[in-house]
Coordinates of C-alpha atoms in Angstrom, one line a residue:
M1 CA 117.2 148.3 27.3
Y2 CA 114.8 145.7 25.9
I3 CA 114.4 143.5 22.9
E4 CA 111.4 144.1 20.6
S5 CA 110.0 142.1 17.8
V6 CA 108.9 144.4 14.9
P7 CA 106.6 143.0 12.1
N8 CA 108.1 143.2 8.7
R9 CA 105.3 142.7 6.2
D10 CA 105.7 139.2 4.6
S11 CA 109.2 138.7 5.9
P12 CA 110.1 137.4 9.3
P13 CA 109.9 140.0 12.1
A14 CA 112.9 142.1 12.9
I15 CA 114.4 141.5 16.3
L16 CA 115.8 144.8 17.6
L17 CA 117.8 145.8 20.7
R18 CA 116.4 149.1 21.9
E19 CA 116.5 151.5 24.8
S20 CA 114.1 154.0 26.0
Y21 CA 114.9 157.5 27.3
R22 CA 113.0 160.7 28.3
E23 CA 113.3 163.9 26.2
D24 CA 111.4 167.1 26.8
G25 CA 109.1 165.2 29.1
K26 CA 108.3 162.5 26.6
V27 CA 109.4 158.9 26.5
R28 CA 111.3 158.1 23.3
K29 CA 113.1 155.0 22.1
R30 CA 116.0 154.3 19.7
T31 CA 117.4 151.1 18.2
L32 CA 120.9 150.0 19.3
A33 CA 121.3 146.9 17.2
N34 CA 119.5 144.5 14.9
L35 CA 119.6 141.0 16.4
S36 CA 117.6 139.3 13.6
C37 CA 120.6 137.2 12.5
L38 CA 121.1 135.6 16.0
P39 CA 119.7 132.1 16.9
T40 CA 116.4 132.0 18.8
E41 CA 118.0 130.5 21.9
V42 CA 120.6 133.3 22.0
I43 CA 117.8 135.9 21.8
E44 CA 115.9 134.3 24.6
G45 CA 119.0 134.3 26.7
L46 CA 119.6 138.0 26.1
K47 CA 115.9 138.7 27.1
L48 CA 116.5 136.8 30.3
L49 CA 119.7 138.8 31.0
L50 CA 118.0 142.1 30.4
R51 CA 115.3 141.1 32.9
G52 CA 118.0 140.5 35.6
G53 CA 118.2 136.7 35.2
V54 CA 121.1 134.3 34.5
A55 CA 121.3 132.8 31.1
V56 CA 122.4 129.2 30.8
P57 CA 123.5 127.2 27.7
S58 CA 120.5 124.8 28.1
A59 CA 118.3 123.2 30.7
E60 CA 119.8 119.7 30.0
A61 CA 123.3 121.1 30.8
V62 CA 122.1 122.3 34.2
F63 CA 119.7 119.7 35.5
S64 CA 119.9 115.9 35.2
V65 CA 116.8 113.9 36.2
E66 CA 117.8 110.8 38.1
R67 CA 114.4 109.4 39.0
S68 CA 110.8 110.4 38.1
L69 CA 108.3 108.8 40.4
P70 CA 104.4 109.0 40.6
H71 CA 103.7 111.3 43.4
G72 CA 100.4 113.1 43.4
H73 CA 98.4 110.2 44.9
V74 CA 101.0 109.8 47.6
A75 CA 100.8 113.5 48.5
A76 CA 97.0 113.4 48.7
V77 CA 96.7 110.2 50.8
L78 CA 99.6 111.0 53.0
G79 CA 98.3 114.6 53.7
C80 CA 94.9 113.3 54.5
A81 CA 96.2 110.5 56.7
R82 CA 98.2 113.1 58.7
G83 CA 95.1 115.3 58.8
A84 CA 93.0 112.4 60.1
G85 CA 95.4 111.9 63.0
A86 CA 97.6 109.1 61.8
A87 CA 100.7 110.6 63.3
S88 CA 99.2 110.6 66.8
W89 CA 98.0 107.0 66.3
F90 CA 101.6 105.8 65.9
A91 CA 103.3 108.3 68.2
S92 CA 104.0 105.7 70.9
A93 CA 105.7 103.3 68.5
P94 CA 109.5 103.1 68.4
K95 CA 110.9 106.1 66.4
E96 CA 112.1 103.9 63.5
L97 CA 108.7 102.3 63.1
Q98 CA 106.6 105.4 63.0
P99 CA 107.3 106.3 59.3
L100 CA 107.0 102.6 58.4
L101 CA 103.5 102.4 59.9
L102 CA 102.5 105.6 58.1
A103 CA 103.9 104.2 54.8
M104 CA 102.0 100.9 55.2
L105 CA 98.8 102.8 55.8
V106 CA 99.2 105.0 52.7
A107 CA 100.3 102.1 50.6
R108 CA 97.2 100.1 51.5
V109 CA 95.1 103.0 49.9
I110 CA 97.2 103.7 46.8
V111 CA 98.4 100.2 45.9
P112 CA 97.0 97.4 48.2
A113 CA 99.3 94.4 48.2
S114 CA 101.1 91.9 50.4
K115 CA 103.7 93.2 52.9
L116 CA 106.5 91.9 50.7
A117 CA 105.1 93.7 47.7
T118 CA 104.7 96.8 49.8
H119 CA 108.4 96.5 50.7
R120 CA 109.3 96.5 47.0
V121 CA 107.0 99.6 46.5
L122 CA 108.9 101.4 49.2
H123 CA 112.5 100.4 48.5
D124 CA 114.6 102.9 46.7
D125 CA 115.9 100.4 44.1
T126 CA 112.4 99.1 43.1
A127 CA 110.2 102.0 44.1
S128 CA 107.1 102.5 42.0
S129 CA 106.0 105.7 43.8
S130 CA 107.6 108.5 45.8
L131 CA 106.2 107.1 49.1
G132 CA 109.5 105.5 50.3
R133 CA 111.5 108.7 49.5
V134 CA 109.0 111.1 51.0
L135 CA 108.9 109.2 54.3
G136 CA 112.6 108.2 54.3
V137 CA 111.9 104.5 54.5
G138 CA 113.5 103.5 51.1
Q139 CA 116.1 101.4 52.8
C140 CA 113.8 99.4 55.1
S141 CA 113.8 95.6 55.2
A142 CA 110.8 93.3 54.9
D143 CA 111.3 92.3 58.6
D144 CA 110.9 96.0 59.6
L145 CA 107.4 95.9 58.1
Y146 CA 106.5 92.8 60.0
R147 CA 107.8 94.4 63.2
A148 CA 105.6 97.4 62.5
L149 CA 102.6 95.1 61.9
D150 CA 103.3 93.3 65.3
W151 CA 103.4 96.7 67.1
L152 CA 100.1 97.7 65.4
H153 CA 98.4 94.6 66.9
E154 CA 99.5 95.6 70.4
A155 CA 98.4 99.3 69.8
Q156 CA 94.9 98.4 68.4
P157 CA 93.0 98.9 71.6
A158 CA 94.6 102.3 72.3
I159 CA 94.0 103.5 68.7
E160 CA 90.4 102.3 68.7
R161 CA 89.8 104.0 72.1
R162 CA 91.1 107.3 70.6
L163 CA 88.8 107.0 67.6
A164 CA 85.8 106.2 69.9
R165 CA 86.4 109.2 72.0
Q166 CA 86.6 111.3 68.8
H167 CA 83.5 110.0 67.0
L168 CA 81.2 108.4 69.6
V169 CA 81.1 111.1 72.2
G170 CA 77.6 112.6 72.2
S171 CA 76.3 110.0 69.8
T172 CA 74.0 107.2 70.9
L173 CA 73.7 105.2 67.7
V174 CA 76.4 102.8 66.4
L175 CA 76.2 100.5 63.4
Y176 CA 77.5 96.9 63.6
D177 CA 77.7 94.3 61.0
L178 CA 79.7 91.2 60.2
T179 CA 81.3 89.8 57.0
S180 CA 83.7 87.1 56.0
T181 CA 86.7 86.7 53.7
W182 CA 88.2 83.4 52.7
L183 CA 91.8 82.2 53.2
T184 CA 94.0 79.8 51.2
G185 CA 95.8 77.1 53.1
R186 CA 95.1 75.6 56.5
C187 CA 97.9 77.1 58.7
C188 CA 96.1 80.0 60.3
E189 CA 94.4 79.1 63.6
L190 CA 91.6 81.5 62.8
A191 CA 90.7 79.8 59.5
A192 CA 87.6 77.7 59.7
R193 CA 84.7 76.7 57.5
G194 CA 81.5 78.6 58.1
H195 CA 78.7 80.6 56.3
S196 CA 80.6 82.3 53.5
R197 CA 79.2 85.7 52.3
D198 CA 81.4 85.4 49.2
G199 CA 80.0 82.0 48.1
K200 CA 83.4 80.3 48.8
R201 CA 82.0 77.3 50.6
D202 CA 85.1 75.1 49.8
D203 CA 87.6 77.4 51.4
P204 CA 88.2 78.2 55.1
Q205 CA 87.6 81.8 56.2
I206 CA 87.8 84.4 58.9
V207 CA 85.0 86.6 60.1
F208 CA 85.3 90.2 61.1
G209 CA 82.9 92.7 62.6
L210 CA 83.0 96.4 62.0
I211 CA 81.6 99.1 64.3
C212 CA 80.8 102.4 62.6
T213 CA 79.2 105.7 63.6
A214 CA 75.7 106.6 62.3
T215 CA 77.3 108.2 59.2
G216 CA 79.5 105.2 58.4
C217 CA 82.9 106.3 59.9
P218 CA 84.7 103.2 61.1
V219 CA 85.7 103.1 64.7
A220 CA 86.7 99.5 65.6
V221 CA 87.1 96.1 64.0
E222 CA 87.3 92.6 65.5
V223 CA 88.4 89.4 63.9
F224 CA 86.8 86.1 64.8
P225 CA 87.3 82.4 63.7
G226 CA 85.6 81.6 60.5
N227 CA 83.0 79.3 62.0
T228 CA 81.7 82.1 64.4
V229 CA 78.0 82.8 63.9
D230 CA 76.8 86.4 63.7
P231 CA 75.0 86.7 67.1
A232 CA 77.9 85.2 69.0
T233 CA 80.0 88.3 68.2
V234 CA 77.6 90.8 69.8
A235 CA 78.7 90.2 73.4
A236 CA 82.4 90.9 72.6
Q237 CA 81.5 94.1 70.9
V238 CA 79.2 95.3 73.7
S239 CA 82.0 94.5 76.2
K240 CA 84.5 96.4 74.1
L241 CA 82.3 99.6 74.0
R242 CA 81.6 99.5 77.7
E243 CA 84.9 98.3 79.2
R244 CA 87.5 99.5 76.7
F245 CA 85.8 102.7 75.5
G246 CA 83.9 103.6 78.6
I247 CA 80.6 104.2 76.9
E248 CA 77.8 103.4 79.3
H249 CA 74.7 103.7 77.1
I250 CA 74.4 103.3 73.4
V251 CA 71.8 102.3 70.7
W252 CA 72.9 99.3 68.6
A253 CA 71.7 99.1 65.0
G254 CA 72.1 95.6 63.5
D255 CA 70.3 93.3 61.1
R256 CA 67.9 90.6 62.2
G257 CA 70.6 87.9 61.9
M258 CA 72.8 89.8 64.2
L259 CA 70.5 91.1 66.9
T260 CA 68.4 88.1 67.5
S261 CA 65.8 87.9 70.3
A262 CA 68.1 85.6 72.2
R263 CA 71.0 88.0 71.9
I264 CA 68.8 91.0 73.0
E265 CA 67.6 89.1 76.1
Q266 CA 71.0 87.7 77.0
V267 CA 73.4 90.6 76.1
L268 CA 71.8 93.9 75.4
K269 CA 69.1 94.0 78.1
P270 CA 71.4 93.0 81.0
Q271 CA 73.9 95.7 79.9
G272 CA 71.3 98.4 79.7
M273 CA 71.7 98.9 76.0
D274 CA 69.0 99.8 73.5
W275 CA 68.7 98.5 70.0
V276 CA 67.3 98.9 66.5
S277 CA 66.8 95.8 64.5
S278 CA 64.1 93.9 62.5
L279 CA 61.9 90.8 62.8
R280 CA 62.4 87.6 60.9
A281 CA 59.8 86.3 58.5
P282 CA 58.2 83.8 61.0
Q283 CA 57.9 86.6 63.6
I284 CA 56.3 88.9 61.0
A285 CA 53.7 86.1 60.3
Q286 CA 53.1 85.8 64.0
L287 CA 52.6 89.5 64.4
A288 CA 50.1 89.5 61.4
A289 CA 48.2 86.6 63.1
E290 CA 48.1 88.5 66.4
H291 CA 46.8 91.8 64.9
G292 CA 44.9 90.5 62.0
P293 CA 45.7 90.8 58.3
L294 CA 48.0 93.8 57.6
Q295 CA 46.1 95.2 54.7
P296 CA 47.5 98.1 52.6
S297 CA 44.5 100.3 53.8
L298 CA 45.9 100.2 57.3
F299 CA 49.0 102.2 56.3
D300 CA 49.1 106.0 56.0
E301 CA 50.8 108.0 53.3
R302 CA 54.2 107.2 54.9
N303 CA 53.6 103.5 54.7
L304 CA 54.3 103.2 58.4
L305 CA 52.2 101.5 61.1
E306 CA 53.4 101.4 64.7
L307 CA 52.3 98.4 66.9
T308 CA 53.1 96.7 70.1
S309 CA 53.0 93.0 70.9
E310 CA 53.0 90.8 74.0
H311 CA 55.7 88.7 72.4
F312 CA 58.0 91.8 72.4
P313 CA 57.5 93.5 75.7
G314 CA 59.0 97.0 76.1
E315 CA 59.6 97.3 72.4
R316 CA 58.1 99.4 69.6
L317 CA 57.3 97.7 66.3
V318 CA 57.2 99.7 63.2
V319 CA 55.6 97.9 60.3
C320 CA 56.8 99.2 56.9
R321 CA 55.1 98.5 53.6
N322 CA 57.1 99.1 50.4
P323 CA 54.8 98.7 47.3
L324 CA 57.8 98.3 45.0
L325 CA 59.2 95.6 47.2
A326 CA 55.8 93.8 47.2
E327 CA 55.7 93.9 43.5
E328 CA 59.2 92.5 43.1
R329 CA 58.6 89.6 45.6
A330 CA 55.4 88.6 43.8
R331 CA 57.3 88.7 40.5
K332 CA 60.2 86.6 41.8
R333 CA 57.9 84.0 43.5
G334 CA 56.0 83.6 40.2
E335 CA 59.1 83.1 38.2
L336 CA 60.6 80.6 40.7
L337 CA 57.4 78.6 40.8
A338 CA 57.3 78.6 37.0
A339 CA 61.0 77.5 36.8
T340 CA 60.4 74.8 39.3
E341 CA 57.3 73.4 37.5
A342 CA 59.2 73.5 34.2
D343 CA 61.9 71.2 35.7
L344 CA 59.4 69.0 37.4
A345 CA 57.6 68.6 34.0
K346 CA 60.8 67.3 32.5
I347 CA 61.0 64.7 35.3
A348 CA 57.4 63.8 34.8
A349 CA 58.0 63.4 31.0
A350 CA 60.9 61.1 31.8
T351 CA 58.6 58.8 33.6
R352 CA 56.3 58.6 30.6
R353 CA 58.8 58.1 27.8
E354 CA 58.7 54.8 25.9
R355 CA 62.4 54.1 25.9
Q356 CA 64.0 53.6 29.3
P357 CA 61.4 55.4 31.4
L358 CA 62.4 56.7 34.8
R359 CA 61.2 54.2 37.3
G360 CA 61.3 53.8 41.1
E361 CA 60.0 56.1 43.8
Q362 CA 63.5 56.7 45.2
A363 CA 65.0 57.5 41.8
I364 CA 62.3 60.0 41.0
A365 CA 62.4 61.6 44.4
L366 CA 66.2 62.1 44.1
R367 CA 65.7 64.1 40.9
V368 CA 62.8 66.0 42.4
G369 CA 64.9 66.8 45.5
R370 CA 67.6 68.5 43.4
V371 CA 65.0 70.7 41.7
I372 CA 63.3 71.6 45.0
E373 CA 66.7 72.4 46.6
R374 CA 67.6 74.6 43.7
F375 CA 64.6 76.9 43.8
H376 CA 63.4 76.4 47.4
M377 CA 59.7 76.2 46.4
A378 CA 58.8 73.0 48.3
K379 CA 56.6 75.0 50.7
H380 CA 54.4 76.0 47.8
L381 CA 54.0 72.7 46.1
E382 CA 52.1 69.5 47.0
L383 CA 54.1 66.6 45.4
S384 CA 52.9 63.0 44.7
I385 CA 55.5 60.5 43.7
T386 CA 54.9 56.8 42.9
D387 CA 57.1 54.2 41.3
T388 CA 55.9 55.2 37.8
S389 CA 54.7 58.8 38.0
L390 CA 55.2 62.3 39.3
S391 CA 52.4 64.9 39.8
W392 CA 52.1 68.1 41.8
Q393 CA 49.8 71.0 42.5
R394 CA 50.3 74.4 44.0
R395 CA 49.4 75.1 47.6
Q396 CA 47.3 78.1 46.9
E397 CA 46.5 78.8 50.5
A398 CA 50.2 78.9 51.5
I399 CA 51.0 81.1 48.5
A400 CA 48.2 83.5 49.5
Q401 CA 49.5 83.7 53.1
E402 CA 53.0 84.5 51.9
A403 CA 51.7 87.0 49.3
A404 CA 49.8 88.8 52.1
L405 CA 53.1 89.7 53.7
D406 CA 54.8 90.8 50.5
G407 CA 56.6 94.1 50.8
L408 CA 56.3 94.1 54.6
Y409 CA 59.2 94.4 57.0
V410 CA 59.1 95.3 60.7
I411 CA 61.6 97.4 62.6
R412 CA 61.9 96.6 66.3
T413 CA 63.4 99.1 68.8
S414 CA 63.6 99.7 72.5
V415 CA 64.2 103.5 72.1
P416 CA 61.3 105.6 73.3
A417 CA 59.3 107.5 70.7
A418 CA 60.4 110.8 72.3
Q419 CA 64.0 110.0 71.4
L420 CA 63.5 108.2 68.1
D421 CA 60.2 108.4 66.3
A422 CA 59.0 105.8 63.8
A423 CA 60.5 107.4 60.7
A424 CA 63.8 107.9 62.5
A425 CA 63.9 104.3 63.6
V426 CA 63.4 103.1 60.0
A427 CA 66.1 105.5 58.8
A428 CA 68.5 104.3 61.6
Y429 CA 68.0 100.7 60.5
K430 CA 68.6 101.6 56.8
S431 CA 71.8 103.4 57.7
L432 CA 73.4 99.9 58.0
S433 CA 74.0 100.4 54.3
H434 CA 77.0 102.5 55.4
V435 CA 78.6 99.4 56.9
E436 CA 77.9 97.5 53.7
R437 CA 79.6 100.2 51.7
A438 CA 82.6 99.9 54.1
F439 CA 82.8 96.1 53.6
R440 CA 82.6 96.6 49.8
S441 CA 85.5 99.0 49.8
I442 CA 87.6 97.0 52.2
K443 CA 87.0 93.7 50.5
T444 CA 86.8 94.4 46.8
V445 CA 86.7 97.9 45.4
D446 CA 89.6 99.8 46.9
L447 CA 91.6 98.2 49.7
H448 CA 91.5 94.4 48.9
V449 CA 91.8 92.9 52.4
R450 CA 92.5 89.6 50.7
P451 CA 94.4 87.6 49.7
V452 CA 95.6 87.3 53.3
F453 CA 99.2 86.2 53.2
H454 CA 99.6 85.8 57.0
Y455 CA 99.3 82.6 58.9
N456 CA 99.9 84.0 62.4
A457 CA 96.6 84.9 64.0
Q458 CA 98.1 88.1 65.5
R459 CA 99.2 89.3 62.1
V460 CA 95.9 88.5 60.5
R461 CA 94.2 90.6 63.0
S462 CA 96.6 93.5 62.6
H463 CA 96.3 93.2 58.8
V464 CA 92.5 93.6 59.0
F465 CA 92.9 96.5 61.4
L466 CA 95.3 98.2 59.0
C467 CA 92.7 97.9 56.3
M468 CA 90.1 99.5 58.6
L469 CA 92.4 102.4 59.3
A470 CA 93.0 102.8 55.5
Y471 CA 89.2 102.9 55.0
Y472 CA 89.1 105.6 57.8
V473 CA 91.4 107.7 55.7
E474 CA 89.5 107.0 52.5
W475 CA 86.2 107.8 54.2
H476 CA 87.5 111.3 55.0
M477 CA 89.0 111.8 51.6
R478 CA 85.7 110.8 49.9
A479 CA 83.8 113.3 52.0
R480 CA 86.1 116.2 50.8
L481 CA 86.4 115.0 47.2
K482 CA 82.6 114.5 46.5
P483 CA 82.4 117.4 44.0
M484 CA 84.9 115.5 41.8
L485 CA 83.4 112.0 42.3
F486 CA 80.1 110.4 41.1
D487 CA 79.1 110.3 44.8
D488 CA 75.8 112.1 45.6
E489 CA 76.7 115.3 47.5
H490 CA 73.0 116.1 48.3
L491 CA 71.9 112.6 49.3
D492 CA 70.9 113.7 52.8
E493 CA 68.8 116.5 51.4
A494 CA 67.1 114.1 49.0
S495 CA 66.4 111.7 51.7
A496 CA 65.0 114.4 54.0
S497 CA 62.6 115.4 51.2
R498 CA 61.2 111.9 50.7
A499 CA 57.6 111.5 51.7
S500 CA 58.5 108.3 53.6
P501 CA 61.8 106.7 54.8
V502 CA 60.3 103.4 53.6
L503 CA 60.6 104.4 50.0
K504 CA 63.7 103.5 48.1
A505 CA 66.4 106.2 48.3
V506 CA 66.9 108.1 45.1
R507 CA 69.7 110.2 43.8
S508 CA 69.4 113.9 44.0
E509 CA 68.8 116.0 40.8
Q510 CA 72.3 117.3 41.1
A511 CA 73.7 113.8 41.1
K512 CA 71.5 112.8 38.2
A513 CA 72.9 115.8 36.3
K514 CA 76.4 114.6 37.0
D515 CA 75.6 111.1 35.9
A516 CA 74.3 112.5 32.6
S517 CA 77.1 114.9 31.8
K518 CA 80.0 113.0 33.4
T519 CA 81.4 116.3 34.3
A520 CA 81.4 118.6 37.4
D521 CA 79.9 122.1 37.6
D522 CA 83.2 123.6 36.4
G523 CA 83.4 121.3 33.4
L524 CA 86.1 119.0 34.7
P525 CA 85.6 115.2 34.2
L526 CA 84.2 113.2 37.1
H527 CA 86.0 110.2 38.6
S528 CA 85.6 107.2 40.8
F529 CA 87.8 107.3 43.9
R530 CA 90.2 104.8 42.3
T531 CA 90.5 106.5 38.9
L532 CA 91.0 109.9 40.7
L533 CA 94.0 108.4 42.5
Q534 CA 95.4 107.2 39.2
D535 CA 95.0 110.7 37.7
L536 CA 96.7 112.2 40.7
A537 CA 99.6 109.7 40.3
T538 CA 100.7 111.4 37.0
L539 CA 101.9 114.4 39.0
A540 CA 105.6 113.4 39.2
Y541 CA 108.3 113.6 41.8
N542 CA 111.6 114.3 40.0
V543 CA 114.9 113.8 41.7
T544 CA 117.5 115.9 39.9
H545 CA 121.1 117.3 40.3
T546 CA 123.2 119.9 38.6
A547 CA 126.5 119.5 36.8
L548 CA 128.1 121.9 39.3
N549 CA 127.2 119.7 42.3
P550 CA 126.0 116.2 41.4
E551 CA 125.8 115.2 45.1
A552 CA 123.2 117.8 45.9
K553 CA 119.8 116.4 45.0
I554 CA 117.1 118.8 44.0
V555 CA 113.4 117.6 44.0
L556 CA 111.1 119.2 41.5
T557 CA 107.4 118.3 41.2
T558 CA 105.5 118.8 38.0
R559 CA 102.9 121.4 37.6
P560 CA 99.4 120.1 38.6
T561 CA 96.8 119.7 35.9
P562 CA 93.4 121.4 36.4
V563 CA 91.9 118.2 37.8
Q564 CA 94.9 117.7 40.2
A565 CA 94.8 121.3 41.3
K566 CA 91.1 121.1 42.1
A567 CA 91.6 117.8 44.1
F568 CA 94.4 119.3 46.2
E569 CA 92.4 122.4 46.8
L570 CA 89.5 120.4 48.1
L571 CA 91.8 118.4 50.3
G572 CA 93.5 121.6 51.5
L573 CA 97.0 120.2 50.6
N574 CA 100.1 121.4 48.7
P575 CA 101.6 118.5 46.6
A576 CA 105.1 120.0 46.9
C577 CA 105.0 120.0 50.7
T578 CA 104.9 116.4 52.0
Q579 CA 107.5 116.5 54.7

C-alpha cells in the first residue's frame, strides 16, 4: 500500500490510499480510501508507517533540547590538534590533566583569553562552546588549569625535542628571530624595559625568540627578560639545538641585528655552525669602498653579484640590487629632507620676526634638535646657528654617497656554493618572513599572546609556549585549508618562476583571481582563518533528551553547510566524531 497525491484541476489534489497488485502479468492499482479530509501531519504519519517507520505525535513531544552550543570550530581545531600529535605531547601528564591541556590548547586557537576566562568557557554552567563537554572537563576548577600550566613548563624541553626530531631531521636550515610583548605591572621578574618592537616604550616587556623550520613551522620558543638584546639570545638557542635536540650541524638564518659579526665569531664558529645573514649599512659602505662603486651595470639580469672580502674571511657575500627598493629609498630621503627643511624654515622665520623674535644660540639649537631628532636628517645637513639666526645647506657629497647604495643589500653566508648557490642564499634569508608571520599571528591576529596575566616567571614562559603550540596547530590547519582562504596556494611556484629572488614576491595568478572574485573555484566564499572559524562555530552541538527517559542524554549535531562540509573534508574530519 502507498499514498498518492492525484492532481484535481483547479481544486486541491486528492490524497488517495492505494494498493498495487499483479493481474495477468500486469501491475494494476486500486484505490482503498480517500484521505483528502485528513490533516497534513496525519497523512505524513501514515506515509511513515507505510514505509516501515514509527509515527510520533510531534518532534517536540519526543526530543527536548537542553543546550545548543557552538561546536564546528571546536571539532575542527580539536581534530587537527590530535592529528598534529597533541595527545602524545601530553601523554606523560597526570591522567586528569591530559584533557585539560588539550582543552587549553584548543581554546587558545578558538577563543584566546586569560586562564580564568578559559575556565568559564569550559565550565558546564557558563560554557560558550562544546569544548568542555566534548573533552569532559566541564567541572574543572581554575586551579586545575594552573596546575596544567605548571606541568607544561616542566614538559617543554621534552615536547620541543619531539618536534625537533619530527621536523629538523634531514634539514640544515633553521629560522630564528626575536620579538617582544609588553606587560602591565611590575611584579614579573622577567619584566624589564628594553627596545620595544610594539612602540610601547613606557611599559616593561618580555622578549621571546622563535625557532622555525625553513617553511615556517614552529619548533621551539624561549622567553628572556625584557632588556635582553637580540644577539645575546643566540648562544642559548645554539646550545638548545646542540645539547637538548642533539643536532650537530645546522645553518642559522637570522637578520643582521641578530647574527652580528661578534656573535658569529664568538658563538657560531666555535660550535661549527653555518649561517645566513646580512651586512649592516656601514659594512656595505666599507665593501663598496673596497671593491669600488657598485654600479648597476655590474649586476646581471638576476641583480646578483657575488664577492669576497678580506674583512669577512671564509664567507661568501651576495650583493643584491633591487631597483624598486632604490627608487623607494630615494623618494623617502627626498621627502624627509624636504620635511626637515620646512620645519627649519619655520625656526629661521621665528628668528626674523619683528615681535618677540627667537634669540639665543642655545634656544635656537634646542628647537633645531627636536626637528633633527624627528626626521634623522642631521647627517645630510650642514647647520649654522648664531644668537640671532639659523641657516643650513645640504651636504650634497654625503647625499650622493648614500644614494649610490640605494637598493643594495648584502647577504653573508658561510655555506659553500655547492650546497647553497647565490640565489638560494637570498631565498633562505628572505624566508625569515615566515617567522614574522608567526609573530604576527601569535601576537595580534589570531592567538593574542598578550595581555599576559601571569606574574610568575615560570607561568609566563609556559603561557608563551602554549601560544607557540597553538600556532603549530594553526600552521597545519592553514596548510590544509588554503583552498578556502585568501592564502596563496601557488606561492612557491610563483617564486620559482621569478627571474630573480631579489625581486619582490608577487601573488600567483590563481591568488589574484581569488582576490578579485572573493570566491573559490567551486563558487563558495573565501575566508580569513579567523572568519572561517566563526563560520564553523555555527555548526551546533545539541544536548537533548526524550520524554520517555529524560536522564538519557542524546547529542545531535546540525547538518553542515556547504562551506562547513568543504572545510571538514579538507581537514579529513567528521564533526560528529570528536571523542
